[in-house]
Amino acid sequence: MPDGNASEHGDEIVSIDLGVSRRNLMKQMSAVGIAGGLSALAGCGGLRSDSQTPTESADGESGDGSGGQSDGGGGSDSLPTALRVPLVPPPTADSMDLANPTHEEREMVFVTHVVDEFMTGIIVGMNDALNNVGWSGEFIGPSSHDPAQQIETLNTTISRLNNGEDAIATSILNKDQYTGPIQNAIDNDIPVASFNTSVYSGQYSEMMDTFGTVIPYVGQKFVEAGVAVGQTGYERATEKVDGEIVALPTTSAPDHPALSARAEGIRMALEAQDNVTVLDTLNVSGDLSQAINRVDTKYSSTPDINLILGTALQGAIAGGRLVENNSLQDEMTVGGFDLPGPTLDGIEKGTIDFTAGQDPYSQGSMPVNMMWNYMERGVPMKDFNTGISVIDESNLDFARRRSGSWGDLQSWQDNNY
């Protein structure tokens, strides 16, 4: 089984082949300075153009990449919107014989905007699914958040794949840069799925007009996830505070489509409460040390803050550090997203109240399974909402045992696939 090799894709690109061992993965990540690191934007890093402002559809779902069907038809805002799934024949349609099926070994490449600690869960999900369907694959992306480099890698990958046989999954952070490569892949009979982040998800009419098909999205509905975190944060804060709640939302990338949508959802949930003042969203940056400093500085100037909610891991970790250093456990509530070690440690110590998972494993496995169904059986691919799981002291042990073992699972995959 080949090991991951970053060099053949360029000095700034990390490539993780199917089944790469944890030891070799850590060597690669160490070489580019991200092994166990928290300075890279975990979960999803990207750019959000001003034109990608989230909009609410008739059924209340977001149309900015959060997984809703915002323009699937219907002339009245009072009508519900269906999940429309166009029956577009796959590139394999002419050779498909369901009376005597033969399953070709195909390659499916995941091209992401960053390879960081969070992505390990996606990688192991991809590995399991590729092994189950008998395909080969690769997980490729820049070692630090760089959409331009992702686009370059996407174009290179499309040019080397076999037309009509292989497939691609990619995160889609904006329309200006990504539409061209996606259209190129489709024009060359290379079907495309999206994972983790997609600004096209829910834009049915636009995708049909642009691509002639729907690019399925596997990931979280970000506005709704933000609302859930905002509601959870409010409930936990009211257990500690009798009076006014002063909330500080944080982001590690203000122009990131997923994080901006989460921040909007958090704000919606909190502003719906009569006893909450919501401050401007604080950009803590993707660097953890800067995040800690910026949260400390904000609290020094606004000491009545008693609720800190992050849209990514940095905000919760920085808030937890503030609580720990100032013994604020009984008066400050802290929550956020994702399950890095420092966040889980904070929950165990009581300095962080909760965090929200987004199921990275399914973000890796479901695109492969849907693509197999499409290529081998002609079943249209469709959105899959990975949802939100709240992790706190009640389920911390299992969350730590599972998410902390993604690297061990990856090593097992290398030895057994």
Short mmCIF file of N, CA, C and O in Angstrom, two decimals, residues 64-174:
data_model
loop_
_atom_site.label_atom_id
_atom_site.label_comp_id
_atom_site.label_asym_id
_atom_site.label_seq_id
_atom_site.Cartn_x
_atom_site.Cartn_y
_atom_site.Cartn_z
N ASP A 64 -26.64 29.02 1.38
CA ASP A 64 -25.28 29.49 1.19
C ASP A 64 -24.26 28.37 1.32
O ASP A 64 -23.08 28.63 1.45
N GLY A 65 -24.69 27.14 1.24
CA GLY A 65 -23.78 26.05 1.47
C GLY A 65 -24.12 25.30 2.73
O GLY A 65 -23.38 24.44 3.16
N SER A 66 -25.22 25.61 3.33
CA SER A 66 -25.61 24.94 4.56
C SER A 66 -26.47 23.71 4.30
O SER A 66 -26.93 23.07 5.21
N GLY A 67 -26.72 23.40 3.04
CA GLY A 67 -27.40 22.16 2.73
C GLY A 67 -28.87 22.30 2.42
O GLY A 67 -29.53 21.31 2.14
N GLY A 68 -29.42 23.52 2.42
CA GLY A 68 -30.84 23.68 2.14
C GLY A 68 -31.10 23.77 0.65
O GLY A 68 -30.22 24.00 -0.15
N GLN A 69 -32.35 23.62 0.25
CA GLN A 69 -32.77 23.79 -1.13
C GLN A 69 -33.48 25.12 -1.23
O GLN A 69 -34.68 25.21 -1.04
N SER A 70 -32.73 26.18 -1.49
CA SER A 70 -33.32 27.51 -1.38
C SER A 70 -34.05 27.96 -2.63
O SER A 70 -34.83 28.88 -2.58
N ASP A 71 -33.76 27.35 -3.79
CA ASP A 71 -34.42 27.82 -5.00
C ASP A 71 -34.85 26.65 -5.87
O ASP A 71 -34.69 26.66 -7.06
N GLY A 72 -35.42 25.64 -5.23
CA GLY A 72 -35.80 24.44 -5.96
C GLY A 72 -37.13 24.55 -6.68
O GLY A 72 -37.66 23.55 -7.13
N GLY A 73 -37.69 25.74 -6.80
CA GLY A 73 -38.93 25.90 -7.55
C GLY A 73 -40.07 26.33 -6.65
O GLY A 73 -39.99 26.30 -5.44
N GLY A 74 -41.14 26.72 -7.29
CA GLY A 74 -42.31 27.16 -6.52
C GLY A 74 -42.38 28.67 -6.49
O GLY A 74 -41.38 29.34 -6.32
N GLY A 75 -43.58 29.22 -6.71
CA GLY A 75 -43.69 30.65 -6.83
C GLY A 75 -44.19 31.35 -5.59
O GLY A 75 -44.42 32.54 -5.61
N SER A 76 -44.38 30.63 -4.51
CA SER A 76 -44.90 31.25 -3.29
C SER A 76 -44.02 30.93 -2.12
O SER A 76 -43.58 29.80 -1.94
N ASP A 77 -43.74 31.94 -1.29
CA ASP A 77 -42.92 31.72 -0.11
C ASP A 77 -43.60 30.80 0.89
O ASP A 77 -42.96 30.28 1.80
N SER A 78 -44.90 30.61 0.75
CA SER A 78 -45.63 29.77 1.70
C SER A 78 -45.54 28.29 1.35
O SER A 78 -45.97 27.44 2.13
N LEU A 79 -45.01 27.97 0.17
CA LEU A 79 -44.95 26.57 -0.26
C LEU A 79 -43.66 25.92 0.22
O LEU A 79 -42.59 26.51 0.15
N PRO A 80 -43.75 24.68 0.69
CA PRO A 80 -42.52 23.98 1.09
C PRO A 80 -41.68 23.64 -0.12
O PRO A 80 -42.18 23.51 -1.24
N THR A 81 -40.38 23.51 0.11
CA THR A 81 -39.43 23.23 -0.96
C THR A 81 -38.93 21.80 -0.85
O THR A 81 -38.45 21.39 0.20
N ALA A 82 -39.02 21.06 -1.94
CA ALA A 82 -38.57 19.67 -1.96
C ALA A 82 -37.08 19.59 -2.23
O ALA A 82 -36.47 20.51 -2.79
N LEU A 83 -36.48 18.48 -1.82
CA LEU A 83 -35.11 18.18 -2.18
C LEU A 83 -35.15 17.60 -3.59
O LEU A 83 -35.47 16.43 -3.80
N ARG A 84 -34.88 18.44 -4.58
CA ARG A 84 -34.93 18.00 -5.97
C ARG A 84 -33.65 17.26 -6.33
O ARG A 84 -32.55 17.74 -6.05
N VAL A 85 -33.79 16.12 -6.98
CA VAL A 85 -32.65 15.29 -7.35
C VAL A 85 -32.79 14.95 -8.83
O VAL A 85 -33.55 14.06 -9.20
N PRO A 86 -32.09 15.65 -9.72
CA PRO A 86 -32.24 15.39 -11.16
C PRO A 86 -31.69 14.02 -11.53
O PRO A 86 -30.66 13.59 -11.02
N LEU A 87 -32.39 13.33 -12.43
CA LEU A 87 -31.93 12.03 -12.90
C LEU A 87 -31.02 12.26 -14.11
O LEU A 87 -31.47 12.24 -15.26
N VAL A 88 -29.75 12.50 -13.82
CA VAL A 88 -28.75 12.73 -14.85
C VAL A 88 -27.93 11.46 -15.01
O VAL A 88 -27.34 10.98 -14.04
N PRO A 89 -27.87 10.87 -16.21
CA PRO A 89 -27.13 9.61 -16.37
C PRO A 89 -25.65 9.79 -16.02
O PRO A 89 -25.04 10.80 -16.36
N PRO A 90 -25.06 8.81 -15.34
CA PRO A 90 -23.62 8.89 -15.05
C PRO A 90 -22.80 8.63 -16.30
O PRO A 90 -23.33 8.13 -17.31
N PRO A 91 -21.51 8.95 -16.29
CA PRO A 91 -20.66 8.67 -17.45
C PRO A 91 -20.60 7.19 -17.82
O PRO A 91 -20.25 6.84 -18.93
N THR A 92 -20.97 6.33 -16.87
CA THR A 92 -20.92 4.89 -17.08
C THR A 92 -22.23 4.32 -17.62
O THR A 92 -22.37 3.10 -17.74
N ALA A 93 -23.19 5.19 -17.95
CA ALA A 93 -24.53 4.73 -18.28
C ALA A 93 -24.54 3.75 -19.46
O ALA A 93 -25.25 2.74 -19.43
N ASP A 94 -23.76 4.02 -20.50
CA ASP A 94 -23.80 3.18 -21.70
C ASP A 94 -23.30 1.76 -21.43
O ASP A 94 -23.73 0.81 -22.10
N SER A 95 -22.38 1.62 -20.47
CA SER A 95 -21.82 0.30 -20.19
C SER A 95 -22.50 -0.38 -19.00
O SER A 95 -22.15 -1.51 -18.66
N MET A 96 -23.47 0.29 -18.40
CA MET A 96 -24.11 -0.25 -17.21
C MET A 96 -25.09 -1.37 -17.59
O MET A 96 -25.99 -1.17 -18.40
N ASP A 97 -24.88 -2.54 -17.03
CA ASP A 97 -25.74 -3.69 -17.28
C ASP A 97 -26.15 -4.26 -15.93
O ASP A 97 -25.41 -5.04 -15.32
N LEU A 98 -27.32 -3.88 -15.45
CA LEU A 98 -27.75 -4.29 -14.12
C LEU A 98 -28.15 -5.76 -14.07
O LEU A 98 -28.31 -6.32 -12.98
N ALA A 99 -28.32 -6.41 -15.23
CA ALA A 99 -28.58 -7.84 -15.25
C ALA A 99 -27.30 -8.64 -15.06
O ALA A 99 -27.35 -9.80 -14.65
N ASN A 100 -26.17 -8.03 -15.37
CA ASN A 100 -24.88 -8.70 -15.24
C ASN A 100 -23.82 -7.66 -14.87
O ASN A 100 -22.93 -7.35 -15.67
N PRO A 101 -23.92 -7.09 -13.66
CA PRO A 101 -23.03 -5.97 -13.31
C PRO A 101 -21.59 -6.40 -13.12
O PRO A 101 -21.30 -7.48 -12.60
N THR A 102 -20.69 -5.56 -13.59
CA THR A 102 -19.25 -5.73 -13.34
C THR A 102 -18.75 -4.45 -12.71
O THR A 102 -19.03 -3.36 -13.21
N HIS A 103 -18.04 -4.56 -11.62
CA HIS A 103 -17.62 -3.40 -10.86
C HIS A 103 -16.16 -3.08 -11.16
O HIS A 103 -15.26 -3.80 -10.76
N GLU A 104 -15.95 -2.01 -11.88
CA GLU A 104 -14.61 -1.58 -12.21
C GLU A 104 -13.93 -0.98 -10.99
O GLU A 104 -14.58 -0.40 -10.12
N GLU A 105 -12.61 -1.12 -10.92
CA GLU A 105 -11.87 -0.40 -9.89
C GLU A 105 -11.63 1.02 -10.38
O GLU A 105 -10.99 1.24 -11.42
N ARG A 106 -12.14 1.97 -9.63
CA ARG A 106 -12.02 3.37 -10.02
C ARG A 106 -11.17 4.12 -9.00
O ARG A 106 -10.90 3.62 -7.90
N GLU A 107 -10.81 5.32 -9.35
CA GLU A 107 -10.08 6.20 -8.42
C GLU A 107 -10.97 7.38 -8.09
O GLU A 107 -11.55 8.00 -8.98
N MET A 108 -11.05 7.71 -6.80
CA MET A 108 -11.78 8.89 -6.35
C MET A 108 -10.85 9.72 -5.49
O MET A 108 -10.40 9.27 -4.43
N VAL A 109 -10.59 10.93 -5.93
CA VAL A 109 -9.63 11.81 -5.26
C VAL A 109 -10.39 12.91 -4.52
O VAL A 109 -11.29 13.55 -5.07
N PHE A 110 -10.02 13.11 -3.25
CA PHE A 110 -10.55 14.20 -2.44
C PHE A 110 -9.55 15.35 -2.50
O PHE A 110 -8.37 15.17 -2.14
N VAL A 111 -10.01 16.52 -2.93
CA VAL A 111 -9.15 17.71 -2.98
C VAL A 111 -9.72 18.72 -2.00
O VAL A 111 -10.85 19.21 -2.17
N THR A 112 -8.95 19.05 -0.98
CA THR A 112 -9.44 19.90 0.11
C THR A 112 -8.66 21.22 0.17
O THR A 112 -7.61 21.36 -0.44
N HIS A 113 -9.20 22.16 0.94
CA HIS A 113 -8.59 23.49 1.07
C HIS A 113 -7.48 23.52 2.10
O HIS A 113 -6.71 24.47 2.14
N VAL A 114 -7.41 22.51 2.97
CA VAL A 114 -6.33 22.44 3.95
C VAL A 114 -6.29 21.02 4.50
O VAL A 114 -7.33 20.36 4.65
N VAL A 115 -5.09 20.52 4.76
CA VAL A 115 -4.93 19.24 5.45
C VAL A 115 -4.43 19.56 6.86
O VAL A 115 -3.29 19.98 7.04
N ASP A 116 -5.32 19.39 7.83
CA ASP A 116 -4.97 19.70 9.21
C ASP A 116 -5.49 18.61 10.13
O ASP A 116 -5.95 17.55 9.67
N GLU A 117 -5.42 18.85 11.42
CA GLU A 117 -5.79 17.83 12.40
C GLU A 117 -7.22 17.36 12.23
O GLU A 117 -7.51 16.16 12.34
N PHE A 118 -8.13 18.26 11.95
CA PHE A 118 -9.54 17.91 11.81
C PHE A 118 -9.76 16.91 10.69
O PHE A 118 -10.62 16.02 10.78
N MET A 119 -9.00 17.04 9.61
CA MET A 119 -9.24 16.24 8.42
C MET A 119 -8.94 14.75 8.61
O MET A 119 -9.33 13.93 7.78
N THR A 120 -8.26 14.37 9.70
CA THR A 120 -7.97 12.96 9.93
C THR A 120 -9.25 12.14 9.98
O THR A 120 -9.31 11.02 9.47
N GLY A 121 -10.31 12.68 10.60
CA GLY A 121 -11.58 11.98 10.65
C GLY A 121 -12.17 11.77 9.27
O GLY A 121 -12.79 10.73 8.99
N ILE A 122 -12.00 12.74 8.38
CA ILE A 122 -12.49 12.60 7.01
C ILE A 122 -11.66 11.56 6.26
O ILE A 122 -12.20 10.74 5.51
N ILE A 123 -10.36 11.58 6.48
CA ILE A 123 -9.47 10.64 5.79
C ILE A 123 -9.82 9.20 6.12
O ILE A 123 -9.90 8.34 5.23
N VAL A 124 -10.05 8.89 7.41
CA VAL A 124 -10.35 7.51 7.76
C VAL A 124 -11.72 7.09 7.24
O VAL A 124 -11.92 5.92 6.87
N GLY A 125 -12.66 8.02 7.19
CA GLY A 125 -13.95 7.71 6.58
C GLY A 125 -13.81 7.41 5.11
O GLY A 125 -14.42 6.47 4.58
N MET A 126 -13.00 8.20 4.41
CA MET A 126 -12.72 7.96 3.00
C MET A 126 -12.07 6.59 2.81
O MET A 126 -12.45 5.82 1.92
N ASN A 127 -11.07 6.27 3.64
CA ASN A 127 -10.35 5.00 3.51
C ASN A 127 -11.28 3.81 3.66
O ASN A 127 -11.22 2.85 2.88
N ASP A 128 -12.12 3.84 4.69
CA ASP A 128 -13.06 2.74 4.90
C ASP A 128 -13.97 2.56 3.69
O ASP A 128 -14.19 1.43 3.21
N ALA A 129 -14.52 3.66 3.19
CA ALA A 129 -15.47 3.58 2.08
C ALA A 129 -14.79 3.10 0.80
O ALA A 129 -15.34 2.28 0.06
N LEU A 130 -13.59 3.61 0.51
CA LEU A 130 -12.88 3.18 -0.68
C LEU A 130 -12.58 1.68 -0.62
O LEU A 130 -12.71 0.97 -1.62
N ASN A 131 -12.18 1.22 0.55
CA ASN A 131 -11.92 -0.21 0.69
C ASN A 131 -13.19 -1.02 0.50
O ASN A 131 -13.18 -2.07 -0.14
N ASN A 132 -14.29 -0.54 1.04
CA ASN A 132 -15.55 -1.28 0.96
C ASN A 132 -16.05 -1.42 -0.48
O ASN A 132 -16.64 -2.45 -0.84
N VAL A 133 -15.83 -0.39 -1.29
CA VAL A 133 -16.32 -0.46 -2.68
C VAL A 133 -15.25 -0.94 -3.65
O VAL A 133 -15.53 -1.12 -4.84
N GLY A 134 -14.02 -1.15 -3.16
CA GLY A 134 -12.97 -1.68 -4.02
C GLY A 134 -12.33 -0.66 -4.94
O GLY A 134 -11.81 -1.01 -6.00
N TRP A 135 -12.33 0.61 -4.53
CA TRP A 135 -11.70 1.66 -5.31
C TRP A 135 -10.40 2.10 -4.64
O TRP A 135 -10.18 1.86 -3.45
N SER A 136 -9.56 2.78 -5.40
CA SER A 136 -8.39 3.44 -4.84
C SER A 136 -8.70 4.93 -4.68
O SER A 136 -9.70 5.42 -5.20
N GLY A 137 -7.86 5.64 -3.94
CA GLY A 137 -8.13 7.05 -3.73
C GLY A 137 -6.99 7.78 -3.09
O GLY A 137 -5.96 7.20 -2.74
N GLU A 138 -7.19 9.07 -2.90
CA GLU A 138 -6.16 9.95 -2.38
C GLU A 138 -6.83 11.16 -1.77
O GLU A 138 -7.90 11.59 -2.23
N PHE A 139 -6.21 11.72 -0.75
CA PHE A 139 -6.70 12.92 -0.08
C PHE A 139 -5.61 13.97 -0.21
O PHE A 139 -4.51 13.81 0.32
N ILE A 140 -5.88 15.04 -0.95
CA ILE A 140 -4.85 16.02 -1.30
C ILE A 140 -5.30 17.42 -0.90
O ILE A 140 -6.46 17.79 -1.06
N GLY A 141 -4.36 18.23 -0.42
CA GLY A 141 -4.67 19.62 -0.12
C GLY A 141 -3.44 20.34 0.37
O GLY A 141 -2.43 19.72 0.72
N PRO A 142 -3.49 21.66 0.41
CA PRO A 142 -2.36 22.44 0.92
C PRO A 142 -2.17 22.23 2.41
O PRO A 142 -3.12 21.91 3.14
N SER A 143 -0.95 22.39 2.87
CA SER A 143 -0.64 22.18 4.29
C SER A 143 -1.17 23.30 5.18
O SER A 143 -1.28 23.12 6.39
N SER A 144 -1.47 24.43 4.60
CA SER A 144 -2.14 25.51 5.33
C SER A 144 -3.19 26.10 4.40
O SER A 144 -3.13 25.93 3.18
N HIS A 145 -4.15 26.78 4.99
CA HIS A 145 -5.31 27.28 4.25
C HIS A 145 -4.87 28.10 3.03
O HIS A 145 -4.23 29.14 3.16
N ASP A 146 -5.22 27.61 1.82
CA ASP A 146 -4.80 28.28 0.59
C ASP A 146 -5.73 27.85 -0.55
O ASP A 146 -5.45 26.90 -1.27
N PRO A 147 -6.87 28.54 -0.73
CA PRO A 147 -7.81 28.16 -1.79
C PRO A 147 -7.19 28.20 -3.18
O PRO A 147 -7.51 27.36 -4.03
N ALA A 148 -6.29 29.16 -3.44
CA ALA A 148 -5.67 29.24 -4.76
C ALA A 148 -4.87 27.98 -5.07
O ALA A 148 -4.90 27.46 -6.19
N GLN A 149 -4.15 27.48 -4.06
CA GLN A 149 -3.39 26.26 -4.26
C GLN A 149 -4.31 25.05 -4.41
O GLN A 149 -4.02 24.11 -5.15
N GLN A 150 -5.42 25.07 -3.70
CA GLN A 150 -6.40 24.00 -3.88
C GLN A 150 -6.90 23.97 -5.31
O GLN A 150 -7.04 22.90 -5.91
N ILE A 151 -7.19 25.14 -5.88
CA ILE A 151 -7.68 25.21 -7.26
C ILE A 151 -6.64 24.65 -8.21
O ILE A 151 -6.95 23.90 -9.15
N GLU A 152 -5.38 25.00 -7.99
CA GLU A 152 -4.30 24.48 -8.85
C GLU A 152 -4.24 22.96 -8.76
O GLU A 152 -4.11 22.26 -9.78
N THR A 153 -4.35 22.43 -7.54
CA THR A 153 -4.33 20.99 -7.35
C THR A 153 -5.56 20.34 -7.98
O THR A 153 -5.47 19.25 -8.58
N LEU A 154 -6.70 21.00 -7.88
CA LEU A 154 -7.92 20.48 -8.47
C LEU A 154 -7.79 20.36 -9.99
O LEU A 154 -8.13 19.33 -10.58
N ASN A 155 -7.24 21.38 -10.61
CA ASN A 155 -7.05 21.35 -12.06
C ASN A 155 -6.07 20.25 -12.47
O ASN A 155 -6.30 19.53 -13.46
N THR A 156 -4.98 20.11 -11.71
CA THR A 156 -4.01 19.07 -12.01
C THR A 156 -4.61 17.68 -11.86
O THR A 156 -4.37 16.78 -12.68
N THR A 157 -5.40 17.50 -10.83
CA THR A 157 -6.03 16.21 -10.58
C THR A 157 -7.01 15.85 -11.69
O THR A 157 -7.04 14.71 -12.18
N ILE A 158 -7.82 16.80 -12.09
CA ILE A 158 -8.79 16.57 -13.17
C ILE A 158 -8.08 16.14 -14.45
O ILE A 158 -8.52 15.23 -15.16
N SER A 159 -6.93 16.76 -14.74
CA SER A 159 -6.22 16.47 -15.98
C SER A 159 -5.62 15.07 -16.02
O SER A 159 -5.41 14.51 -17.10
N ARG A 160 -5.37 14.47 -14.86
CA ARG A 160 -4.74 13.15 -14.85
C ARG A 160 -5.71 12.00 -14.64
O ARG A 160 -5.36 10.83 -14.86
N LEU A 161 -6.94 12.28 -14.21
CA LEU A 161 -7.90 11.21 -13.99
C LEU A 161 -8.45 10.69 -15.31
O LEU A 161 -8.40 11.36 -16.34
N ASN A 162 -8.97 9.47 -15.27
CA ASN A 162 -9.52 8.84 -16.46
C ASN A 162 -10.95 9.31 -16.68
O ASN A 162 -11.83 9.09 -15.83
N ASN A 163 -11.19 9.93 -17.81
CA ASN A 163 -12.52 10.44 -18.12
C ASN A 163 -13.51 9.29 -18.22
O ASN A 163 -13.24 8.26 -18.82
N GLY A 164 -14.66 9.48 -17.61
CA GLY A 164 -15.70 8.47 -17.66
C GLY A 164 -15.51 7.31 -16.71
O GLY A 164 -16.35 6.41 -16.66
N GLU A 165 -14.42 7.33 -15.95
CA GLU A 165 -14.14 6.22 -15.04
C GLU A 165 -13.93 6.67 -13.60
O GLU A 165 -14.37 5.98 -12.67
N ASP A 166 -13.24 7.78 -13.39
CA ASP A 166 -12.85 8.21 -12.06
C ASP A 166 -13.73 9.37 -11.58
O ASP A 166 -14.58 9.87 -12.32
N ALA A 167 -13.52 9.80 -10.34
CA ALA A 167 -14.39 10.80 -9.72
C ALA A 167 -13.60 11.69 -8.78
O ALA A 167 -12.48 11.37 -8.38
N ILE A 168 -14.24 12.80 -8.40
CA ILE A 168 -13.61 13.79 -7.52
C ILE A 168 -14.60 14.20 -6.43
O ILE A 168 -15.80 14.30 -6.68
N ALA A 169 -14.07 14.44 -5.24
CA ALA A 169 -14.81 15.14 -4.19
C ALA A 169 -13.98 16.35 -3.78
O ALA A 169 -12.75 16.26 -3.68
N THR A 170 -14.62 17.47 -3.55
CA THR A 170 -13.87 18.68 -3.20
C THR A 170 -14.70 19.57 -2.29
O THR A 170 -15.93 19.53 -2.31
N SER A 171 -14.03 20.34 -1.48
CA SER A 171 -14.69 21.43 -0.76
C SER A 171 -14.78 22.62 -1.71
O SER A 171 -13.91 22.82 -2.55
N ILE A 172 -15.88 23.39 -1.59
CA ILE A 172 -16.12 24.51 -2.50
C ILE A 172 -16.33 25.75 -1.67
O ILE A 172 -17.38 25.93 -1.05
N LEU A 173 -15.35 26.64 -1.68
CA LEU A 173 -15.35 27.78 -0.77
C LEU A 173 -15.90 29.06 -1.37
O LEU A 173 -16.23 29.99 -0.65
N ASN A 174 -15.94 29.14 -2.68
CA ASN A 174 -16.57 30.27 -3.34
C ASN A 174 -16.89 29.88 -4.77
O ASN A 174 -16.49 28.81 -5.24
#
